[in-house]
Each structure stands twice: as C-alpha cells, then as structure tokens.
GROMACS .gro file of C-alpha atoms in nm:
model
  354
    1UNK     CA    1  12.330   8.102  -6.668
    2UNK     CA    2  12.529   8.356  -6.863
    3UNK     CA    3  12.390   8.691  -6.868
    4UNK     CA    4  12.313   8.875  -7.210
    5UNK     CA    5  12.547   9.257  -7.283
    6UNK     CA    6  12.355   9.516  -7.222
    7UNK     CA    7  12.454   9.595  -7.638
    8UNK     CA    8  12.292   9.270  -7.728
    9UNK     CA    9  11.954   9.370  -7.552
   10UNK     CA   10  11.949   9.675  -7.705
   11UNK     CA   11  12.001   9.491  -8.040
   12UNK     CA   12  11.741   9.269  -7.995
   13UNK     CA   13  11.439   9.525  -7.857
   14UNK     CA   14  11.558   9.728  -8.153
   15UNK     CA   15  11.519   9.420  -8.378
   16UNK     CA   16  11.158   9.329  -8.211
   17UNK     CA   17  11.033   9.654  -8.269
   18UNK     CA   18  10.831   9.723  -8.588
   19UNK     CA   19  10.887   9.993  -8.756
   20UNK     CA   20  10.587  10.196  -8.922
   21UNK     CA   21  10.541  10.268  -9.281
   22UNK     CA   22  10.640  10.633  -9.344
   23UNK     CA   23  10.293  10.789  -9.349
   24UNK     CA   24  10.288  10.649  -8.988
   25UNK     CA   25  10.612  10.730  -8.917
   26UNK     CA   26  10.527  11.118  -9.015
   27UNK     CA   27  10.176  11.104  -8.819
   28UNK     CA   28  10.380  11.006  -8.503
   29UNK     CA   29  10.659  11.219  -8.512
   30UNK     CA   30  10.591  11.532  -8.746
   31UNK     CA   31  10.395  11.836  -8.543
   32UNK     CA   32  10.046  11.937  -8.625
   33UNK     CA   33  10.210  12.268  -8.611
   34UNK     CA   34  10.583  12.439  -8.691
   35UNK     CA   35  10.762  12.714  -8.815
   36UNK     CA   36  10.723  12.669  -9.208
   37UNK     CA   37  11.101  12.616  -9.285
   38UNK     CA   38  11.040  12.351  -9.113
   39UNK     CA   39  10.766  12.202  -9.274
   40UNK     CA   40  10.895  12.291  -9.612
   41UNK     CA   41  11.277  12.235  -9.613
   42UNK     CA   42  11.325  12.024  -9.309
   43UNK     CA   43  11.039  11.755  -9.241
   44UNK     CA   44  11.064  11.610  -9.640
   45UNK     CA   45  11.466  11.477  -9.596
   46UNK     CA   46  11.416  11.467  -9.180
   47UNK     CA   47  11.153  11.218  -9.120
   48UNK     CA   48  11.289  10.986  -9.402
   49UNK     CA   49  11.597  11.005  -9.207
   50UNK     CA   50  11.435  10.954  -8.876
   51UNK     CA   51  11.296  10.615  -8.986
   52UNK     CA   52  11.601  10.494  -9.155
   53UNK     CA   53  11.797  10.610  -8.805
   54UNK     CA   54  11.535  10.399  -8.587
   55UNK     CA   55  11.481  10.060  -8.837
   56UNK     CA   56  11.885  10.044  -8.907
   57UNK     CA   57  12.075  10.176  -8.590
   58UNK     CA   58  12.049  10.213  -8.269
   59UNK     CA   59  12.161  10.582  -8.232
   60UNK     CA   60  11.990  10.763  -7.937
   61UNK     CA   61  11.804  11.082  -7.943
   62UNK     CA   62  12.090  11.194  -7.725
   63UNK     CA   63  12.348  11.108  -7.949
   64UNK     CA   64  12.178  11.288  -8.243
   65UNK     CA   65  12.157  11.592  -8.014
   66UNK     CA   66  12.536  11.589  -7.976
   67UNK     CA   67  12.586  11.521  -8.317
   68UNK     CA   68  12.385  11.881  -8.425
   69UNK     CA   69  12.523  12.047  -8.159
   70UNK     CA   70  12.878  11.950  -8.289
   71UNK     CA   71  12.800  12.021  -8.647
   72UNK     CA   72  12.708  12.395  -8.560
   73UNK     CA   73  13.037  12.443  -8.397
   74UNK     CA   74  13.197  12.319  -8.736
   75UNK     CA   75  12.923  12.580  -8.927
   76UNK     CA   76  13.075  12.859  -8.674
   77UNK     CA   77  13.461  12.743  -8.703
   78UNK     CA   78  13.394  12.814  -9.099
   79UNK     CA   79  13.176  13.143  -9.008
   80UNK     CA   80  13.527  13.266  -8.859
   81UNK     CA   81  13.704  13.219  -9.136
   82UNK     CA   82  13.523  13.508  -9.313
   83UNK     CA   83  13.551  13.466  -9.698
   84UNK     CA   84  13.278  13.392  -9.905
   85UNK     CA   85  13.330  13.051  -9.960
   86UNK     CA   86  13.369  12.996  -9.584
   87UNK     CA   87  13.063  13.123  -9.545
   88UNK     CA   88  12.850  12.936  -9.768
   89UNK     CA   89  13.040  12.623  -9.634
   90UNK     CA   90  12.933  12.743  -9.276
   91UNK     CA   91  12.518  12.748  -9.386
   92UNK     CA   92  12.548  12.443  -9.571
   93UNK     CA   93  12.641  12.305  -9.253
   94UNK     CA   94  12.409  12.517  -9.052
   95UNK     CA   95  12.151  12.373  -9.166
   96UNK     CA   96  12.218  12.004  -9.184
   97UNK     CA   97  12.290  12.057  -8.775
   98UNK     CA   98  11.940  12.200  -8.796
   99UNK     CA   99  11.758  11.904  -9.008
  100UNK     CA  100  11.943  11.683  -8.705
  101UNK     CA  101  11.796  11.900  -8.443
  102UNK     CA  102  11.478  11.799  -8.542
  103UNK     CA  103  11.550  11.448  -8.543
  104UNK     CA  104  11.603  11.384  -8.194
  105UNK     CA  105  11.257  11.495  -8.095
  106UNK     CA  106  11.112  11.304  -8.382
  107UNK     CA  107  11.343  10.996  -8.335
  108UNK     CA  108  11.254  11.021  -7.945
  109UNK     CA  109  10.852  11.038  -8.032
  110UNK     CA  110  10.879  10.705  -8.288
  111UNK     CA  111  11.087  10.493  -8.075
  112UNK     CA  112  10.929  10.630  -7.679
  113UNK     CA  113  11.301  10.712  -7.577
  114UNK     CA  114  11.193  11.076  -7.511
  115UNK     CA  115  11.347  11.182  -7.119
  116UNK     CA  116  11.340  11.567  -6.960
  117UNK     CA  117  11.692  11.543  -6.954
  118UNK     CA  118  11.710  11.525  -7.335
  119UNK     CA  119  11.456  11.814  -7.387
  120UNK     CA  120  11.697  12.032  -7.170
  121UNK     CA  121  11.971  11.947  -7.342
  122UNK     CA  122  11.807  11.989  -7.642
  123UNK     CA  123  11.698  12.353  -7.530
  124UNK     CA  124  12.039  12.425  -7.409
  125UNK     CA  125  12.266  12.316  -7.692
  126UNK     CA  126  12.053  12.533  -7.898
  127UNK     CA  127  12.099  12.824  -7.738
  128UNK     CA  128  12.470  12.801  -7.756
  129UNK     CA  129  12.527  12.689  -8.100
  130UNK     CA  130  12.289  13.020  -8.180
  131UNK     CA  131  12.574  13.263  -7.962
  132UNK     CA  132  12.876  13.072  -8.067
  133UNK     CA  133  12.748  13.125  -8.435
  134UNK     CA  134  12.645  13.472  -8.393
  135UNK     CA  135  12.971  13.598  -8.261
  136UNK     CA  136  13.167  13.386  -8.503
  137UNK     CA  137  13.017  13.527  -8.815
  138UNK     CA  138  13.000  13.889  -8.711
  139UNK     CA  139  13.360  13.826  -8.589
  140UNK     CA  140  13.470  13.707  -8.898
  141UNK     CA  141  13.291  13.979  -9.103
  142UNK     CA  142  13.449  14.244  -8.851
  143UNK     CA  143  13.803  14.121  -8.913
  144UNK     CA  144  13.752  14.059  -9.255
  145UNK     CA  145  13.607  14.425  -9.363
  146UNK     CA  146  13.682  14.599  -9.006
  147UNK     CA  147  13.352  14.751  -9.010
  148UNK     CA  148  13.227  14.796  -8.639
  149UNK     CA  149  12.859  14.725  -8.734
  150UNK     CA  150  12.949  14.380  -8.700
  151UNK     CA  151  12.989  14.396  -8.348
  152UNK     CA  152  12.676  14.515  -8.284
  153UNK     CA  153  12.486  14.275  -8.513
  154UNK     CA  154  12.655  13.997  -8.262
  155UNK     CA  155  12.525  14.158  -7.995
  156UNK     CA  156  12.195  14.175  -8.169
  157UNK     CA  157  12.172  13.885  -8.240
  158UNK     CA  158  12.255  13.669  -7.918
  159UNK     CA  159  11.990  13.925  -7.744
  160UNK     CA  160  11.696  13.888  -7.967
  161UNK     CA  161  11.777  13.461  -7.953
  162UNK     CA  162  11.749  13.516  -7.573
  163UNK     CA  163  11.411  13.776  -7.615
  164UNK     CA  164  11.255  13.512  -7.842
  165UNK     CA  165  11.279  13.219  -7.609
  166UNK     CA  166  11.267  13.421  -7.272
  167UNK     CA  167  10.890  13.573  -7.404
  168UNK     CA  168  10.809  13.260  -7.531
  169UNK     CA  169  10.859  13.075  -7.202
  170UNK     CA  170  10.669  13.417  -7.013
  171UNK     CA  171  10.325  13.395  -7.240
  172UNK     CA  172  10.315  13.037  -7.191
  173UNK     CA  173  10.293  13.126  -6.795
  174UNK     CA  174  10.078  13.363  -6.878
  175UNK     CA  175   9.804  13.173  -7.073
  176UNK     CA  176   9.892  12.856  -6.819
  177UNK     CA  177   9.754  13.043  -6.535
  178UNK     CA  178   9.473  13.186  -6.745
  179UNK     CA  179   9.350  12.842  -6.815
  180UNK     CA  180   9.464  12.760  -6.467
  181UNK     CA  181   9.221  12.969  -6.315
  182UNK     CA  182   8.921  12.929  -6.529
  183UNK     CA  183   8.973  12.538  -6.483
  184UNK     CA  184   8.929  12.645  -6.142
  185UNK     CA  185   8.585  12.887  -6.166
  186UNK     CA  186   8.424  12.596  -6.388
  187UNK     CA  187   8.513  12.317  -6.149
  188UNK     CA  188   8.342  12.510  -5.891
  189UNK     CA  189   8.042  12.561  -6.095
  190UNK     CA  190   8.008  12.264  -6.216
  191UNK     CA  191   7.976  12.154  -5.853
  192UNK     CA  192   7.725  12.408  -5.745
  193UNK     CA  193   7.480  12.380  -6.088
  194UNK     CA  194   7.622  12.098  -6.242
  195UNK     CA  195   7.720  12.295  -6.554
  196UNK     CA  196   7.827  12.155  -6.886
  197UNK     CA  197   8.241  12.079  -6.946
  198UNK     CA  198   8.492  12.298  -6.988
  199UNK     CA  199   8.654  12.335  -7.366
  200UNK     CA  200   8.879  12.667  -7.507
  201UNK     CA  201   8.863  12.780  -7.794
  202UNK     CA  202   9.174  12.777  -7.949
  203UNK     CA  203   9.198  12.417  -7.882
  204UNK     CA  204   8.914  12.322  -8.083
  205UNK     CA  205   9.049  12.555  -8.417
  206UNK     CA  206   9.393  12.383  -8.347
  207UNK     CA  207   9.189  12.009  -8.392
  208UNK     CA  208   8.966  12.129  -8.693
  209UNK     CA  209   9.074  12.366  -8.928
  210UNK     CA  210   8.777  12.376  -9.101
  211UNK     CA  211   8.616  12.542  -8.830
  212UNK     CA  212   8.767  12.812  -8.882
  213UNK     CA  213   8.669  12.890  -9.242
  214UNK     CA  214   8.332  12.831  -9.099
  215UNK     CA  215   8.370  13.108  -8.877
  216UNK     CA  216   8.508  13.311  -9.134
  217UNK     CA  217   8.194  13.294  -9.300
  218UNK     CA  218   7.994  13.422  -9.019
  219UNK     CA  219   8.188  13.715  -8.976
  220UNK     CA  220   8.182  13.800  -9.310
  221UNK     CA  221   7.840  13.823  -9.359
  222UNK     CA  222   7.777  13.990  -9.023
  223UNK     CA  223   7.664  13.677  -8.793
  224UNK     CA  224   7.825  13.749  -8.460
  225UNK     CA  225   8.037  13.403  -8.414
  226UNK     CA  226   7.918  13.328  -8.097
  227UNK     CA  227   8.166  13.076  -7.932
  228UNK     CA  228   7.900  12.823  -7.867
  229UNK     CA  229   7.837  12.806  -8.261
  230UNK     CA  230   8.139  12.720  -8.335
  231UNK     CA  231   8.169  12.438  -8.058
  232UNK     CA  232   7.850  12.255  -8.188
  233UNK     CA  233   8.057  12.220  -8.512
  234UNK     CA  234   8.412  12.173  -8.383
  235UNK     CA  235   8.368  11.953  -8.074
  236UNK     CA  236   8.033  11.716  -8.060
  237UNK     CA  237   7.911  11.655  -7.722
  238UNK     CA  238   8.063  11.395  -7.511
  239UNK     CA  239   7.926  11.051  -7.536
  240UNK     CA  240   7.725  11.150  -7.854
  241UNK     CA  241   7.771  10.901  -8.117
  242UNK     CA  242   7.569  10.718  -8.424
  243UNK     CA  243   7.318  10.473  -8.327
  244UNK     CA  244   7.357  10.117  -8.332
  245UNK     CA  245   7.109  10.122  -8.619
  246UNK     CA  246   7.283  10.409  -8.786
  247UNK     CA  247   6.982  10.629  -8.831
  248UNK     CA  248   7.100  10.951  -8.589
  249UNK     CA  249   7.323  11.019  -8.333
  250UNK     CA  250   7.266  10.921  -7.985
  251UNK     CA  251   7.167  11.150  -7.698
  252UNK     CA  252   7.421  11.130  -7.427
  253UNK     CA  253   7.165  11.289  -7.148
  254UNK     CA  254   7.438  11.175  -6.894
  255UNK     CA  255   7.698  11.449  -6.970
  256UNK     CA  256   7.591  11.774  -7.071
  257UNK     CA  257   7.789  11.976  -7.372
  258UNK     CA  258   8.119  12.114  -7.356
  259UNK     CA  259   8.102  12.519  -7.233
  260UNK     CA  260   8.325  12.665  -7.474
  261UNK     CA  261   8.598  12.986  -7.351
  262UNK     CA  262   8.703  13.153  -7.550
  263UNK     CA  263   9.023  13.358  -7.523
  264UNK     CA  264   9.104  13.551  -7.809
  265UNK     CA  265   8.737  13.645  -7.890
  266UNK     CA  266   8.856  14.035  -7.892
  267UNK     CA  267   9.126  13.971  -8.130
  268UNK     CA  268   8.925  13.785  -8.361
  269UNK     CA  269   8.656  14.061  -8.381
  270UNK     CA  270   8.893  14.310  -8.436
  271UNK     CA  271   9.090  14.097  -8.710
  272UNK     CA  272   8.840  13.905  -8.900
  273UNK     CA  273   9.146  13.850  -9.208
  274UNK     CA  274   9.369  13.664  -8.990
  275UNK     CA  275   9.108  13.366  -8.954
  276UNK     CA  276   9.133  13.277  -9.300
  277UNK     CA  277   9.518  13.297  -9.324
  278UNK     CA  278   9.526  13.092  -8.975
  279UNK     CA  279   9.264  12.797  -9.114
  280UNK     CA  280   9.527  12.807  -9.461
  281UNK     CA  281   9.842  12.749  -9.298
  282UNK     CA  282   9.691  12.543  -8.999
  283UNK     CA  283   9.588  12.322  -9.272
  284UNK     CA  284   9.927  12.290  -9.423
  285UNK     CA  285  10.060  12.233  -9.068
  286UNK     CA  286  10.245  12.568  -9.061
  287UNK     CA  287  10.198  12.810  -8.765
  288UNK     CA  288  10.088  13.164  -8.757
  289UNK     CA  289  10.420  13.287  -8.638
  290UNK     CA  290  10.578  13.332  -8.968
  291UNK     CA  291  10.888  13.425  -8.789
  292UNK     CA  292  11.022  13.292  -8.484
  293UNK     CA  293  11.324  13.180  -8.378
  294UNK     CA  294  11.381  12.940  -8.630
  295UNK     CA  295  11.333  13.184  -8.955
  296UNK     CA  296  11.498  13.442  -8.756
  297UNK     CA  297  11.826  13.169  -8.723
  298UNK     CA  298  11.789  13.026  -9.096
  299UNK     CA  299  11.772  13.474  -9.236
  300UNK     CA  300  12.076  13.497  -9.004
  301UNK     CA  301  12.280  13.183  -9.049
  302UNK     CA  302  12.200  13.108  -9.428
  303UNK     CA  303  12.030  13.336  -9.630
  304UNK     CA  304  12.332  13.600  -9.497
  305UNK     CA  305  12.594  13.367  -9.536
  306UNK     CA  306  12.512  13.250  -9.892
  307UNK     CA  307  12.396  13.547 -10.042
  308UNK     CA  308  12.717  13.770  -9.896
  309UNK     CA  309  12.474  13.982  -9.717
  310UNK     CA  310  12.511  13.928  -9.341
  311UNK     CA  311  12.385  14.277  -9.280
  312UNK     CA  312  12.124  14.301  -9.445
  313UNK     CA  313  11.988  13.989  -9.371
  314UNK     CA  314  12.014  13.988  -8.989
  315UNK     CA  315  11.879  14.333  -8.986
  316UNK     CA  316  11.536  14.257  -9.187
  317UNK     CA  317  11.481  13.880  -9.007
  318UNK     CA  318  11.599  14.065  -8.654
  319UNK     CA  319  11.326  14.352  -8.755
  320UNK     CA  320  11.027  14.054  -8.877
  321UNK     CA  321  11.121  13.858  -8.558
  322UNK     CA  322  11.017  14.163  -8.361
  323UNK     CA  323  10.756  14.249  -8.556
  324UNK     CA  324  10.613  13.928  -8.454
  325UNK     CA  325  10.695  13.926  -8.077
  326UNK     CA  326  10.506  14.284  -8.093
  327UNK     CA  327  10.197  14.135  -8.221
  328UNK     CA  328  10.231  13.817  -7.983
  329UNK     CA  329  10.239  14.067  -7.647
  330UNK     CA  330   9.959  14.241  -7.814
  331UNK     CA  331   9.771  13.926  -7.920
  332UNK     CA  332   9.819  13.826  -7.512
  333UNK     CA  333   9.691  14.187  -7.390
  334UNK     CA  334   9.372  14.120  -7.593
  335UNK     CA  335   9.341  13.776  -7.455
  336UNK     CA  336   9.383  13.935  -7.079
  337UNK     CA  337   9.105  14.135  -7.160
  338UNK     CA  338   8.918  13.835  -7.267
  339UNK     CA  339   9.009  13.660  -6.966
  340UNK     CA  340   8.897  13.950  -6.691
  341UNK     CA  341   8.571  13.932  -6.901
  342UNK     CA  342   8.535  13.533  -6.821
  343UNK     CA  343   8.639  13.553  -6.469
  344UNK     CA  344   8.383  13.883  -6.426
  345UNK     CA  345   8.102  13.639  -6.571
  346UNK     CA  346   8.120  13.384  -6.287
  347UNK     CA  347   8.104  13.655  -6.045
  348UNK     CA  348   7.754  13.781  -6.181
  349UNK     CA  349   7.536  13.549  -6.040
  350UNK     CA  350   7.676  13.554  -5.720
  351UNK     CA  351   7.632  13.979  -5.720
  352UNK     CA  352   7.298  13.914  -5.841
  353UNK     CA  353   7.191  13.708  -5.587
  354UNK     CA  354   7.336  13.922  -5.271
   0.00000   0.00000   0.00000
C-alpha cells in the first residue's frame, strides 16, 4: 500500500475544509476589540485576504509571519535611503507588512493552526522590525540633514516600543493576580455560605455595550450605579431561561446569581464621561487606548515618512503614547484601591464575629 506525501494530505484537509462566508469569516477571526487603525484601515482589505489565503492556498500562519517580518526589513532598507521618495516607498511598505501581521493571527483563528510557538514569534519579529525601522529612518534622516536630533529620536523610539509592551505585559500580572486572589476569597465563601458566583465587572461591559450607556444614565441623573444593578441587566442569572410555554423566564433556584466585582468602580465615579466614549467605541469594536503601540508605530513609520515630517511626528505619537501609559498606571492604582476594598470586605465578617 503506497503511502500518500505529506503535501497531498495537506491538499486534501485543505480541500475538505469549508470555508465560511465572510461575515463568518470576520466573526471568527476579527477581535471584539483593537487599536482603531486597525479596525479602520487594516481589518476591511485583511480579513478579505485572510479568507482568500485559507480557501486558495495552503500558506501557514508561520509563513505569513515571515513574510511581514521580511517586508519591514525592505520598508527599513528604503527608510535608509533617506530621500523623500524613499521614504514614502518605505510606509507604503510599512504598512502592507502590518496588514500581514494581522493575518497570521486571523488566518491561525479560521483555520485552528494557532501554536505558542507562532505567538512568540509573532511577538518577537515585531519587536525587531520596530528597532531595525527606528534606527534606519532616524539614520537615514541623520545622514541625510546631519542633524543629531535624529539620534535621539532612534533611541526614543526603540525605548518607548520596549515601555509599551514591557507595561503592558506588567498590568496584565497585575490585574491576573487581582482576579487571582479574589477567585480565591469567593471560592472560600462560597464553601462556607454557599454564596452566589463570581462575575467582574469589566467583563460583563466588554460582552454588552449597552450596559454601559445604561450606566451612564444612572450616573447622570445621580443614581449611585451600584454594581449589582448593572449585573441584573448585563449578565442574567445562570440557568434562567424562557419557559417552555414562553410566558416568563424560569427560576433557576439551583444556582444562585452571579456576585458581581467590580474593579474600576473608583475610576468610574470619578470619570463619569469616559463611560459613554467607552460604550461608543466598544460598540464599533475599537478600544479605549486610542494610542498604543500600534498608532504609536503607524505616527512613526507612516504619517512621518509620507508627510516629510519624521520629527514632528514621532515626537507628538511618542508624547500621546505616554500620555496613555500615564493614564493606564493611574487607571491600575485606582483599581488597587478597588481591590484592597474587596479583599477588606471578606475580612468583615470574620472581625465581626471574633
């Protein structure tokens, strides 16, 4: 019995595998949240691509990984060069690696060929196509004009990439262990007073954004928000559900309601505005961060190089991107606060009854 190539299997699990319409295709691979260049200027020609890439080849996520890491070494080979034209070469090219950056994931979510090994990669390659950039188009503005600003912008620039991702990875610890040990306090409750399940907060805005203009509403006309509210609108109790004759939802006495946490309380007290800007762009699947490290790369990388105005440029989206990480820390101090609060609260009892 001959044995099939491993080529021709590929071929034909490729060939047995059905495809999606594109509405599917963008429900399974396109986030419910991203940086809005993204969602604007990427996702409409990326996930087009991504399906065409998946029904007519058999390209790996891998391979397309590669292929945008190799492209932004061509967009920094023209960055070097240092004219004009160079230049706007360079961000054309810039940001066609990008749109294939964001095809891998997306190709990897539609066609379950995801692996860790590709997400480092992913990370990786990203972080030196960012420095070999950086230093190529100050490098080329520096020997082009001689003007030793440009040194320091490179510098800048590879540092606040690193800042970005390094605090990123930090808060996520942070909040991690937050959850961590709260998990922890209401799994011990639970078993001493059976009390109800455990939900936060920001998860249930995340699923419904209409929650939040809900909420908005209570603030603005003075009704204190309580957490609890909030949950009986954005999270119905477990096991509740419409009758089999339709006429009202079912009791589920089994399973009591979801106890809601809520860690960011403080910061939504103290800015009431942001709710209503965070249910607007939620709903248009764009994040609060306005800039991260993906508006900080596009101000940097194209808006500089096409508009002949490197300095300038890096400068404002190096000053927004720290703008932002400022009021991240700050947004994670109130949410510390929050925390202490919630941990404090299952101690009560227990001081009350010694």
């Amino acid at each position: 019995m001959s044995q099939q190539s491993p080529r021709r299997d590929t071929a034909e699990r490729r060939e047995a595998r059905e495809i999606p319409p594109l509405a599917e295709v963008r429900r399974i691979t396109e986030k419910k949240r991203d940086a809005w260049w993204t969602v604007l200027l990427v996702d409409p020609v990326a996930t087009p691509l991504v399906r065409q890439t998946a029904l007519r080849t058999r390209i790996t996520p891998n391979q397309i990984t590669w292929g945008a890491f190799l492209l932004g070494l061509g967009s920094a080979a023209c960055f070097a060069l240092g004219d004009w034209r160079w230049l706007c070469l360079g961000a054309v090219i810039y940001h066609l690696s990008f749109i294939l950056d964001c095809m891998d994931g997306k190709v990897a979510r539609l066609t379950g060929q995801g692996s860790v090994f590709g997400a480092w990669l992913d990370f990786v390659f990203d972080r030196i196509r960012v420095m070999v950039c950086g230093v190529a188009l100050m490098a080329g503005q520096y020997e082009r004009t001689g003007d030793v600003t440009y040194v320091w912008l490179a510098l800048a620039v590879v540092g606040l990439d690193t800042l970005r991702y390094i605090n990123s990875l930090e808060i996520f610890k942070v909040r991690y262990t937050m959850r961590k040990q709260i998990k922890a306090r209401v799994r011990a409750a639970r078993r001493a007073e059976n009390q109800a399940e455990l939900a936060f907060m920001e998860d249930l805005l995340r699923e419904n954004p209409e929650a939040d203009v809900e909420r908005d509403q209570a603030v603005g006309a003075g009704v204190p928000g309580e957490p609890e509210a909030l949950a009986g609108r954005a999270a119905v109790p477990v096991g509740a559900g419409p009758s089999p004759e339709g006429d009202a939802p079912a009791p589920a006495p089994a399973r009591p309601a979801k106890q809601v946490i809520d860690l960011h309380q403080e910061f939504r007290h103290r800015f009431p505005a942001y709710l209503r800007a965070r249910s607007f762009l939620l709903r248009h699947r764009i994040r609060t961060h306005l800039v991260s490290g993906v508006e900080f790369q596009m101000g940097v990388f194209i808006l500089g190089p096409l508009f002949d105005a490197v300095i300038p440029a890096t400068i404002v989206s190096g000053a927004l991107l720290l703008v932002f990480e400022l009021a991240i820390i700050y947004k994670l101090l109130l949410s510390t606060r929050d925390f202490t609060r919630t941990i404090d609260s299952f101690e009560q009892p227990v001081s009350a009854v010694a």
